């Protein structure tokens, strides 16, 4: 077994504390990775607090993992020791259903396995995530990370990156489209970079007036403060798409009102409360509310390769693991520029 150092939550809403545990020895198809950096996603906060009701403790969060391969199993083809590798939100899936066969493992109907707080296919081993110094993952669920990318800045691509890239590609957002991005946090700042890179006109819809300069520097063309009624009125019926990254409950109607006829509100943020909007708001202008979950393995690799080719990475604030609670508090206050990334060397 591989002894592993980590930080874990021992119970719902608990402060993270040092935690040692064992990972399996690499099997024939497994890759052993020394984790260098792990991004801090708002999903980690939802999971620690059991916001969605399916958390398992003790829990080592973290699903934006970049590190160096140190060993590979006999049948591994894609990786060798020394390679830079990434792991995102998934470490396994049924590998047999139509969605797995299409490379849409995130929508696996046979049961996919999340990187932490999930159950391995043996039905009893609980998965533990990237706030740790080592991880063992089947090569099908490991991504190649270009040496051109700084590992700390690339880590958030494994969740914030793919979660915004995938819907923009699925709905073919690009030249001639106007898109609104709700929330300038981890997901939001990646959404701006991708949407601008694909040629769309990007407007950030934010509750924080002080983020305007940053939004424009990140590639947005316009900035709307959503607490200002006049600014909200000015963008009524103007967007082809809106990408909603909000983690907290909010008024969906205000944003549906900003869509053109045939416009689509794409939800990626996951507040625990239901989406509540009168049918009239959709029916009278053929509007659509849709959702999107991370991305499959082939598309995640495509996204990483796109980032290497176009020099796109996350804007990060690197922290030692000992500062994780402070990072969570700042995220809840929306005080983030724009992703915290943990330097795993701080585990000692
Ligand atoms: P984040 O970095 O904390 O950003 C969230 C942003 O929402 C904030 O920066 C803030 O932007 C805005 N916001 C507005 N009201 C808020 C409030 N009351 N509290 C906190 N933020 C508020 O979060 P993230 O990591 O981007 O994640 C966002 C959501 O996406 C979470 O619910 C997460 O679980 C979900 N998620 C979904 C997927 C998926 O596959 N669909 C993948 C990853 C994450 P402004 O200051 O600009 O208003
Ligand atoms: Zn995430
Ligand atoms: Zn499947």
CSV table of N, CA and C in Angstrom, one decimal, residues 143 165 169 297-307:
chain,number,residue,atom,x,y,z
A,143,UNK,N,-5.0,12.6,-17.4
A,143,UNK,CA,-4.8,13.5,-18.6
A,143,UNK,C,-3.4,13.8,-18.8
A,165,UNK,N,-15.5,25.0,-20.6
A,165,UNK,CA,-15.2,24.7,-22.0
A,165,UNK,C,-16.2,23.8,-22.7
A,169,UNK,N,-18.5,24.6,-26.1
A,169,UNK,CA,-18.3,23.8,-27.3
A,169,UNK,C,-19.6,23.1,-27.7
A,297,UNK,N,-13.6,12.5,-20.7
A,297,UNK,CA,-12.1,12.4,-20.7
A,297,UNK,C,-11.5,12.9,-22.0
A,298,UNK,N,-12.1,12.5,-23.2
A,298,UNK,CA,-11.5,13.0,-24.5
A,298,UNK,C,-11.6,14.5,-24.6
A,299,UNK,N,-12.8,15.1,-24.2
A,299,UNK,CA,-12.9,16.5,-24.3
A,299,UNK,C,-12.0,17.3,-23.3
A,300,UNK,N,-11.8,16.6,-22.1
A,300,UNK,CA,-10.9,17.3,-21.1
A,300,UNK,C,-9.5,17.3,-21.7
A,301,UNK,N,-9.1,16.3,-22.4
A,301,UNK,CA,-7.7,16.3,-23.1
A,301,UNK,C,-7.7,17.3,-24.2
A,302,UNK,N,-8.8,17.4,-25.0
A,302,UNK,CA,-8.9,18.4,-26.0
A,302,UNK,C,-8.8,19.8,-25.4
A,303,UNK,N,-9.4,20.1,-24.3
A,303,UNK,CA,-9.4,21.4,-23.7
A,303,UNK,C,-7.9,21.7,-23.2
A,304,UNK,N,-7.3,20.7,-22.6
A,304,UNK,CA,-5.9,20.9,-22.1
A,304,UNK,C,-5.0,21.2,-23.3
A,305,UNK,N,-5.2,20.5,-24.4
A,305,UNK,CA,-4.3,20.8,-25.6
A,305,UNK,C,-4.6,22.2,-26.2
A,306,UNK,N,-5.9,22.5,-26.1
A,306,UNK,CA,-6.3,23.9,-26.6
A,306,UNK,C,-5.6,25.0,-25.8
A,307,UNK,N,-5.6,24.7,-24.5
A,307,UNK,CA,-5.0,25.7,-23.5
A,307,UNK,C,-3.5,25.8,-23.8
